[in-house]
Amino acid sequence: MKVKEIMDKEFIDVSPDEDLVKVSIKMEKYRRFTSPVVDNKKRLLGWITTLDVLKGFRDNNKKVSDIMHPKEEAVIVHQNDPARLAVLEASRHKLVTIPVLDDQETVVGVIRTFNIVETLSHLYEIKVYKIFEAMAEELKGVSWEELMEAAAIITRRETGKRITPQEYEERIRNSTFGEAIWATGGLERFFVGLIAIGELVIARKVARARK
Amino acid sequence: MKVKEIMDKEFIDVSPDEDLVKVSIKMEKYRRFTSPVVDNKKRLLGWITTLDVLKGFRDNNKKVSDIMHPKEEAVIVHQNDPARLAVLEASRHKLVTIPVLDDQETVVGVIRTFNIVETLSHLYEIKVYKIFEAMAEELKGVSWEELMEAAAIITRRETGKRITPQEYEERIRNSTFGEAIWATGGLERFFVGLIAIGELVIARKVARARK
């Protein structure tokens, strides 16, 4: 996945000679804590945050150019960079927003941390049910009912609580991969549970074939 | 995982009668765009952002109480809520920070979006190798070498490309869960591959036991 696939194209920008009071009203209107500073061709010149504007107010500054951080100090990504880079940069520098540039250094979007949260959490929203469907399809000769039965047995073994195959099916229809990971205590634990279920249905299939 | 496990305990707070100029300096010093407003027992009274302080400056307000949003308007989470709730709230309301309360409504931390990014991307960054290690441990009587051999066979079957068990091991030592999902074309496909490997090693183990 590339930066351009997760960036926000709805962003504000300001010019160096813009009035700080007007800028503060614009930032409030669009609820933005940061803004790229651009020239008349939308090329990146620098960066401001509401904290800089506050300092500008205190110091009686009038223009964006009085308070802006130069481009060299800004953390930027390019639109064709891997999305993973934006994730790392946001996390490393504790940033709220990262400007996204094209090859001409024009600002084409911004990455906001909740764009990243949305993208990452989307992955975790896949229903556990879907994973079991794929598993049932892969394991030839094992029926859906046998799979649910094995899952109920393994769950009982690991949690000590009785659960019917029907209850198990109901549960995975409603729960997501993200919830399952949080609930089982991590990706490895979740996967170990799946493997245990797989092992049981395969052992039962083999036993059946031997009869 | 619970909210308290991913929250930031290093946060600033302000009181309702604090002077706005001093508050703006505090926010700048700690690089915070938002702050909870608390009473003298640190119980939540409201919420401010740098955008509110900017408006306060423009309107000639003097104190936090002139600009703060009441507690009722703030999105909050409790420390024992599932971490997932904070993820959903941050994403839904496009928030930068969410205050975390205990049972006495005392502010005990804040969730910042990059805390979430860190946590989610951490999951994404788990080495595929770790998943295989958990699998080897779960499947009693299957050695690591047998697992790698099965993995190499399944990979050859699915991609048509020859790969040795050693090359496979090298690959999973370097690749992450996030990359694997991307490479295999989705979470379900990734799990199906793992299940196929599990099925093969189990079949081989059963065959060996029968001899």
Coordinates of C-alpha atoms in Angstrom, one line a residue:
Chain A
M1 CA 0.0 0.0 0.0
K2 CA 1.3 3.5 -0.9
V3 CA 1.1 6.8 1.0
K4 CA -1.3 8.2 -1.7
E5 CA -3.9 5.4 -0.9
I6 CA -4.2 6.5 2.7
M7 CA -3.6 10.2 2.6
D8 CA -6.2 12.9 3.2
K9 CA -6.7 15.0 0.1
E10 CA -8.9 17.5 2.0
F11 CA -6.3 19.7 3.7
I12 CA -5.8 23.4 4.3
D13 CA -2.7 25.3 3.3
V14 CA -1.5 28.8 4.0
S15 CA 0.8 31.2 2.3
P16 CA 3.8 32.9 3.9
D17 CA 2.3 36.4 3.8
E18 CA -1.1 35.4 5.2
D19 CA -2.4 37.2 8.3
L20 CA -2.1 35.2 11.5
V21 CA -5.6 36.1 12.8
K22 CA -7.1 34.9 9.5
V23 CA -5.0 31.8 9.6
S24 CA -6.2 31.0 13.2
I25 CA -9.8 31.4 12.1
K26 CA -9.2 29.1 9.1
M27 CA -7.6 26.4 11.3
E28 CA -10.5 26.6 13.7
K29 CA -13.1 26.4 10.9
Y30 CA -11.5 23.2 9.5
R31 CA -10.4 21.9 12.9
R32 CA -6.8 21.6 11.9
F33 CA -3.9 21.8 14.3
T34 CA -1.3 22.0 11.6
S35 CA -0.9 23.3 8.0
P36 CA 1.6 23.2 5.3
V37 CA 2.9 26.6 4.1
V38 CA 3.0 26.7 0.3
D39 CA 4.0 29.1 -2.6
N40 CA 1.6 30.0 -5.4
K41 CA 2.3 26.7 -7.1
K42 CA 1.4 24.8 -4.0
R43 CA 5.1 23.8 -3.4
L44 CA 6.0 23.2 0.2
L45 CA 7.8 26.1 1.9
G46 CA 7.3 25.3 5.5
W47 CA 5.0 24.2 8.2
I48 CA 3.0 25.7 11.1
T49 CA 1.0 24.4 14.0
T50 CA -1.5 26.1 16.3
L51 CA 1.2 26.2 18.9
D52 CA 3.3 28.4 16.6
V53 CA 0.3 30.6 16.0
L54 CA -0.3 31.0 19.7
K55 CA 3.3 32.0 20.2
G56 CA 2.9 34.4 17.3
F57 CA -0.1 36.0 19.0
R58 CA 1.9 36.3 22.3
D59 CA 4.9 37.9 20.4
N60 CA 2.7 40.2 18.4
N61 CA 3.7 38.6 15.1
K62 CA 1.5 39.4 12.1
K63 CA 2.4 36.9 9.3
V64 CA 2.9 33.2 8.7
S65 CA 6.4 33.9 7.6
D66 CA 7.2 35.2 11.1
I67 CA 6.4 31.9 12.7
M68 CA 6.8 29.1 10.2
H69 CA 9.2 26.2 10.4
P70 CA 11.3 25.9 7.3
K71 CA 10.7 23.0 5.0
E72 CA 14.0 21.4 6.0
E73 CA 12.6 20.9 9.5
A74 CA 9.4 19.2 8.4
V75 CA 9.0 15.5 8.3
I76 CA 7.6 14.7 4.8
V77 CA 6.7 11.7 2.8
H78 CA 6.2 11.3 -0.9
Q79 CA 2.9 10.0 -2.4
N80 CA 4.6 6.8 -3.8
D81 CA 6.4 5.9 -0.6
P82 CA 5.1 2.8 1.1
A83 CA 2.3 3.6 3.6
R84 CA 4.4 1.8 6.2
L85 CA 6.9 4.7 6.1
A86 CA 4.3 7.2 7.1
V87 CA 3.3 4.9 10.0
L88 CA 6.9 4.7 11.2
E89 CA 7.5 8.4 10.9
A90 CA 4.3 9.4 12.7
S91 CA 5.1 7.0 15.5
R92 CA 8.8 7.9 15.7
H93 CA 8.3 11.7 15.8
K94 CA 4.9 11.7 17.5
L95 CA 3.3 13.6 14.7
V96 CA -0.3 14.5 14.2
T97 CA 0.0 15.2 10.5
I98 CA 2.7 14.6 7.8
P99 CA 2.6 16.5 4.4
V100 CA 2.6 14.4 1.3
L101 CA 4.5 15.6 -1.7
D102 CA 4.7 14.6 -5.4
D103 CA 7.8 14.6 -7.5
Q104 CA 7.6 18.4 -8.1
E105 CA 7.6 18.9 -4.3
T106 CA 3.9 20.0 -4.5
V107 CA 1.8 19.3 -1.5
V108 CA -0.9 16.8 -2.7
G109 CA -2.2 15.6 0.6
V110 CA -1.5 15.1 4.3
I111 CA -1.4 11.9 6.4
R112 CA -3.2 12.4 9.6
T113 CA -2.6 9.9 12.4
F114 CA -6.3 8.9 12.4
N115 CA -6.0 8.1 8.7
I116 CA -3.4 5.6 9.8
V117 CA -5.6 4.4 12.7
E118 CA -8.5 3.9 10.2
T119 CA -6.4 1.9 7.8
L120 CA -4.7 -0.3 10.4
S121 CA -8.0 -0.9 12.2
H122 CA -9.7 -1.8 9.0
L123 CA -7.5 -4.8 8.7
Y124 CA -8.5 -5.8 12.2
E125 CA -12.2 -5.5 11.3
I126 CA -12.2 -8.7 9.2
K127 CA -14.7 -11.1 10.7
V128 CA -13.2 -14.2 12.3
Y129 CA -15.9 -16.2 10.5
K130 CA -14.1 -15.4 7.2
I131 CA -10.9 -17.0 8.4
F132 CA -12.8 -20.2 9.4
E133 CA -14.5 -20.2 6.0
A134 CA -11.2 -20.1 4.3
M135 CA -9.9 -22.9 6.7
A136 CA -12.9 -25.1 5.9
E137 CA -12.4 -24.7 2.2
E138 CA -8.7 -25.5 2.5
L139 CA -9.2 -28.7 4.7
K140 CA -10.8 -31.0 2.1
G141 CA -13.0 -33.7 3.6
V142 CA -13.8 -31.7 6.7
S143 CA -17.3 -30.3 7.0
W144 CA -18.2 -27.0 8.6
E145 CA -20.1 -28.8 11.4
E146 CA -16.9 -30.8 12.2
L147 CA -14.9 -27.6 12.3
M148 CA -17.3 -25.9 14.7
E149 CA -17.4 -29.0 16.9
A150 CA -13.6 -29.1 17.1
A151 CA -13.5 -25.3 17.8
A152 CA -16.0 -25.8 20.7
I153 CA -13.9 -28.6 22.1
I154 CA -10.6 -26.6 21.9
T155 CA -12.3 -23.5 23.4
R156 CA -13.6 -25.6 26.3
R157 CA -10.2 -27.0 26.8
E158 CA -8.5 -23.6 26.9
T159 CA -11.0 -21.5 28.8
G160 CA -12.6 -24.2 31.0
K161 CA -16.0 -22.9 29.8
R162 CA -18.6 -25.1 28.0
I163 CA -19.7 -23.8 24.6
T164 CA -21.8 -25.5 22.0
P165 CA -20.7 -25.6 18.3
Q166 CA -23.7 -23.4 17.6
E167 CA -22.6 -20.8 20.2
Y168 CA -19.1 -20.9 18.8
E169 CA -20.4 -20.2 15.3
E170 CA -22.6 -17.3 16.6
R171 CA -19.5 -15.9 18.3
I172 CA -17.3 -15.9 15.3
R173 CA -20.0 -14.4 13.1
N174 CA -20.0 -11.4 15.3
S175 CA -16.4 -11.0 16.3
T176 CA -13.6 -9.5 14.4
F177 CA -10.0 -10.4 14.0
G178 CA -9.0 -7.4 16.0
E179 CA -11.3 -8.4 18.9
A180 CA -10.0 -12.0 18.7
I181 CA -6.4 -10.8 19.0
W182 CA -7.1 -8.5 21.9
A183 CA -9.1 -11.3 23.6
T184 CA -6.6 -14.1 23.1
G185 CA -3.7 -11.9 24.1
G186 CA -1.9 -11.5 20.8
L187 CA -1.5 -12.7 17.3
E188 CA 0.5 -15.8 18.1
R189 CA -2.0 -17.0 20.8
F190 CA -4.8 -16.5 18.3
F191 CA -3.1 -18.5 15.7
V192 CA -2.1 -21.2 18.1
G193 CA -5.8 -21.6 18.8
L194 CA -6.6 -22.0 15.1
I195 CA -3.8 -24.6 14.7
A196 CA -5.1 -26.6 17.7
I197 CA -8.5 -26.6 16.1
G198 CA -7.0 -27.6 12.7
E199 CA -5.0 -30.4 14.4
L200 CA -8.1 -31.8 16.1
V201 CA -10.2 -31.9 12.9
I202 CA -7.4 -33.5 10.9
A203 CA -6.8 -36.1 13.6
R204 CA -10.5 -36.9 13.6
K205 CA -10.6 -37.1 9.8
V206 CA -7.6 -39.5 9.8
A207 CA -9.2 -41.6 12.5
R208 CA -12.5 -41.8 10.4
A209 CA -10.5 -42.8 7.3
R210 CA -8.9 -45.7 9.2
K211 CA -12.1 -47.2 10.3
Chain B
M1 CA -5.8 -5.3 26.0
K2 CA -7.2 -2.5 28.1
V3 CA -7.1 1.3 27.6
K4 CA -4.7 1.6 30.6
E5 CA -2.1 -0.5 28.8
I6 CA -1.8 1.9 25.8
M7 CA -2.5 5.2 27.5
D8 CA 0.0 7.9 28.0
K9 CA 0.5 8.8 31.6
E10 CA 2.6 11.8 30.8
F11 CA 0.0 14.4 30.1
I12 CA -0.6 18.0 31.1
D13 CA -3.8 19.3 32.7
V14 CA -5.1 22.8 33.4
S15 CA -7.5 24.3 36.0
P16 CA -10.5 26.4 35.1
D17 CA -9.0 29.7 36.6
E18 CA -5.6 29.3 34.9
D19 CA -4.5 32.2 32.8
L20 CA -4.7 31.6 29.0
V21 CA -1.3 33.0 28.2
K22 CA 0.3 30.7 30.7
V23 CA -1.7 27.8 29.4
S24 CA -0.5 28.5 25.9
I25 CA 3.1 28.5 27.0
K26 CA 2.5 25.2 28.9
M27 CA 1.0 23.6 25.8
E28 CA 3.9 24.8 23.7
K29 CA 6.5 23.6 26.2
Y30 CA 5.0 20.1 26.3
R31 CA 3.9 20.1 22.6
R32 CA 0.3 19.3 23.4
F33 CA -2.6 20.4 21.2
T34 CA -5.2 19.5 23.8
S35 CA -5.6 19.3 27.6
P36 CA -8.1 18.1 30.1
V37 CA -9.4 20.7 32.5
V38 CA -9.5 19.3 36.1
D39 CA -10.5 20.3 39.6
N40 CA -8.0 20.2 42.5
K41 CA -8.7 16.5 42.9
K42 CA -7.8 15.9 39.2
R43 CA -11.4 15.1 38.3
L44 CA -12.4 16.0 34.8
L45 CA -14.3 19.2 34.4
G46 CA -13.8 19.9 30.7
W47 CA -11.5 20.0 27.7
I48 CA -9.6 22.6 25.7
T49 CA -7.6 22.6 22.5
T50 CA -5.1 25.0 21.1
L51 CA -7.9 26.1 18.7
D52 CA -10.0 27.2 21.7
V53 CA -7.0 29.1 23.1
L54 CA -6.5 30.9 19.8
K55 CA -10.2 31.9 19.8
G56 CA -9.8 33.0 23.4
F57 CA -6.8 35.2 22.4
R58 CA -8.8 36.7 19.5
D59 CA -11.9 37.3 21.8
N60 CA -9.7 38.7 24.6
N61 CA -10.7 36.0 27.1
K62 CA -8.5 35.6 30.1
K63 CA -9.2 32.3 31.8
V64 CA -9.6 28.6 30.9
S65 CA -13.2 28.7 32.1
D66 CA -14.0 31.2 29.4
I67 CA -13.2 28.9 26.6
M68 CA -13.4 25.3 27.8
H69 CA -15.8 22.7 26.5
P70 CA -17.8 21.1 29.3
K71 CA -17.1 17.5 30.3
E72 CA -20.4 16.4 28.7
E73 CA -19.1 17.3 25.3
A74 CA -15.8 15.4 25.6
V75 CA -15.3 11.9 24.3
I76 CA -13.8 10.0 27.2
V77 CA -12.8 6.4 27.9
H78 CA -12.3 4.6 31.2
Q79 CA -9.0 2.9 32.0
N80 CA -10.5 -0.6 32.1
D81 CA -12.4 -0.2 28.8
P82 CA -11.1 -2.4 26.0
A83 CA -8.3 -0.6 24.0
R84 CA -10.4 -1.3 20.9
L85 CA -13.0 1.2 22.1
A86 CA -10.4 4.0 22.1
V87 CA -9.4 3.0 18.6
L88 CA -13.0 3.2 17.4
E89 CA -13.7 6.5 19.2
A90 CA -10.5 8.1 17.8
S91 CA -11.3 7.0 14.3
R92 CA -15.0 7.9 14.5
H93 CA -14.6 11.4 15.9
K94 CA -11.2 12.1 14.3
L95 CA -9.6 12.9 17.6
V96 CA -6.0 13.6 18.5
T97 CA -6.4 12.8 22.2
I98 CA -8.9 11.1 24.4
P99 CA -8.9 11.6 28.2
V100 CA -8.8 8.4 30.3
L101 CA -10.7 8.3 33.6
D102 CA -10.8 5.9 36.6
D103 CA -13.9 5.0 38.6
Q104 CA -13.8 8.3 40.5
E105 CA -13.8 10.3 37.2
T106 CA -10.2 11.3 37.9
V107 CA -8.0 11.8 34.8
V108 CA -5.3 9.1 35.0
G109 CA -4.0 9.4 31.4
V110 CA -4.7 10.3 27.8
I111 CA -4.9 8.2 24.7
R112 CA -3.1 10.0 21.9
T113 CA -3.6 8.8 18.3
F114 CA 0.0 7.9 17.9
N115 CA -0.2 5.7 21.0
I116 CA -2.8 3.8 18.9
V117 CA -0.7 3.8 15.8
E118 CA 2.2 2.5 17.8
T119 CA 0.1 -0.3 19.3
L120 CA -1.5 -1.3 16.0
S121 CA 1.6 -1.1 14.0
H122 CA 3.4 -3.2 16.6
L123 CA 1.0 -6.0 15.8
Y124 CA 1.6 -5.4 12.1
E125 CA 5.4 -5.6 12.8
I126 CA 5.4 -9.1 14.4
K127 CA 7.8 -11.3 12.6
V128 CA 6.2 -14.2 10.7
Y129 CA 8.9 -16.3 12.4
K130 CA 7.2 -15.8 15.8
I131 CA 4.0 -17.3 14.4
F132 CA 5.8 -20.4 13.2
E133 CA 7.5 -20.7 16.6
A134 CA 4.1 -20.7 18.3
M135 CA 2.9 -23.2 15.8
A136 CA 5.9 -25.5 16.4
E137 CA 5.3 -25.4 20.1
E138 CA 1.6 -26.2 19.7
L139 CA 2.2 -29.1 17.4
K140 CA 3.7 -31.7 19.8
G141 CA 6.0 -34.2 18.1
V142 CA 6.7 -32.0 15.1
S143 CA 10.2 -30.6 14.8
W144 CA 11.2 -27.2 13.5
E145 CA 12.9 -28.8 10.6
E146 CA 9.8 -30.7 9.6
L147 CA 7.8 -27.5 9.8
M148 CA 10.2 -25.7 7.5
E149 CA 10.2 -28.6 5.1
A150 CA 6.4 -28.6 4.9
A151 CA 6.4 -24.9 4.5
A152 CA 8.8 -25.1 1.6
I153 CA 6.6 -27.8 -0.1
I154 CA 3.4 -25.8 0.3
T155 CA 5.1 -22.7 -1.0
R156 CA 6.3 -24.5 -4.1
R157 CA 2.9 -26.0 -4.6
E158 CA 1.2 -22.6 -4.4
T159 CA 3.7 -20.4 -6.2
G160 CA 5.3 -22.9 -8.6
K161 CA 8.7 -21.7 -7.4
R162 CA 11.3 -24.0 -5.8
I163 CA 12.4 -22.9 -2.3
T164 CA 14.6 -24.8 0.2
P165 CA 13.5 -25.1 3.8
Q166 CA 16.6 -23.0 4.7
E167 CA 15.5 -20.2 2.3
Y168 CA 12.0 -20.4 3.7
E169 CA 13.4 -20.0 7.2
E170 CA 15.5 -17.0 6.1
R171 CA 12.5 -15.4 4.5
I172 CA 10.2 -15.6 7.6
R173 CA 13.0 -14.4 9.8
N174 CA 13.0 -11.1 7.9
S175 CA 9.4 -10.6 7.0
T176 CA 6.6 -9.2 9.1
F177 CA 3.0 -10.2 9.5
G178 CA 2.0 -6.9 7.7
E179 CA 4.2 -7.8 4.7
A180 CA 3.0 -11.4 4.6
I181 CA -0.6 -10.3 4.5
W182 CA 0.2 -7.9 1.7
A183 CA 2.2 -10.5 -0.2
T184 CA -0.3 -13.3 0.1
G185 CA -3.2 -11.1 -0.8
G186 CA -5.1 -10.8 2.5
L187 CA -5.5 -12.1 5.9
E188 CA -7.6 -15.1 4.9
R189 CA -5.1 -16.2 2.3
F190 CA -2.2 -15.9 4.8
F191 CA -4.0 -18.1 7.3
V192 CA -5.0 -20.7 4.6
G193 CA -1.3 -21.0 3.8
L194 CA -0.5 -21.6 7.4
I195 CA -3.3 -24.1 7.7
A196 CA -2.1 -26.0 4.6
I197 CA 1.4 -26.2 6.2
G198 CA -0.1 -27.4 9.5
E199 CA -2.2 -30.0 7.7
L200 CA 0.9 -31.4 5.9
V201 CA 3.1 -31.7 9.0
I202 CA 0.2 -33.4 10.9
A203 CA -0.4 -35.8 8.0
R204 CA 3.3 -36.7 8.0
K205 CA 3.4 -37.1 11.8
V206 CA 0.3 -39.4 11.7
A207 CA 2.0 -41.5 8.8
R208 CA 5.2 -41.8 10.8
A209 CA 3.3 -42.9 13.9
R210 CA 1.6 -45.7 11.9
K211 CA 4.9 -47.2 10.8

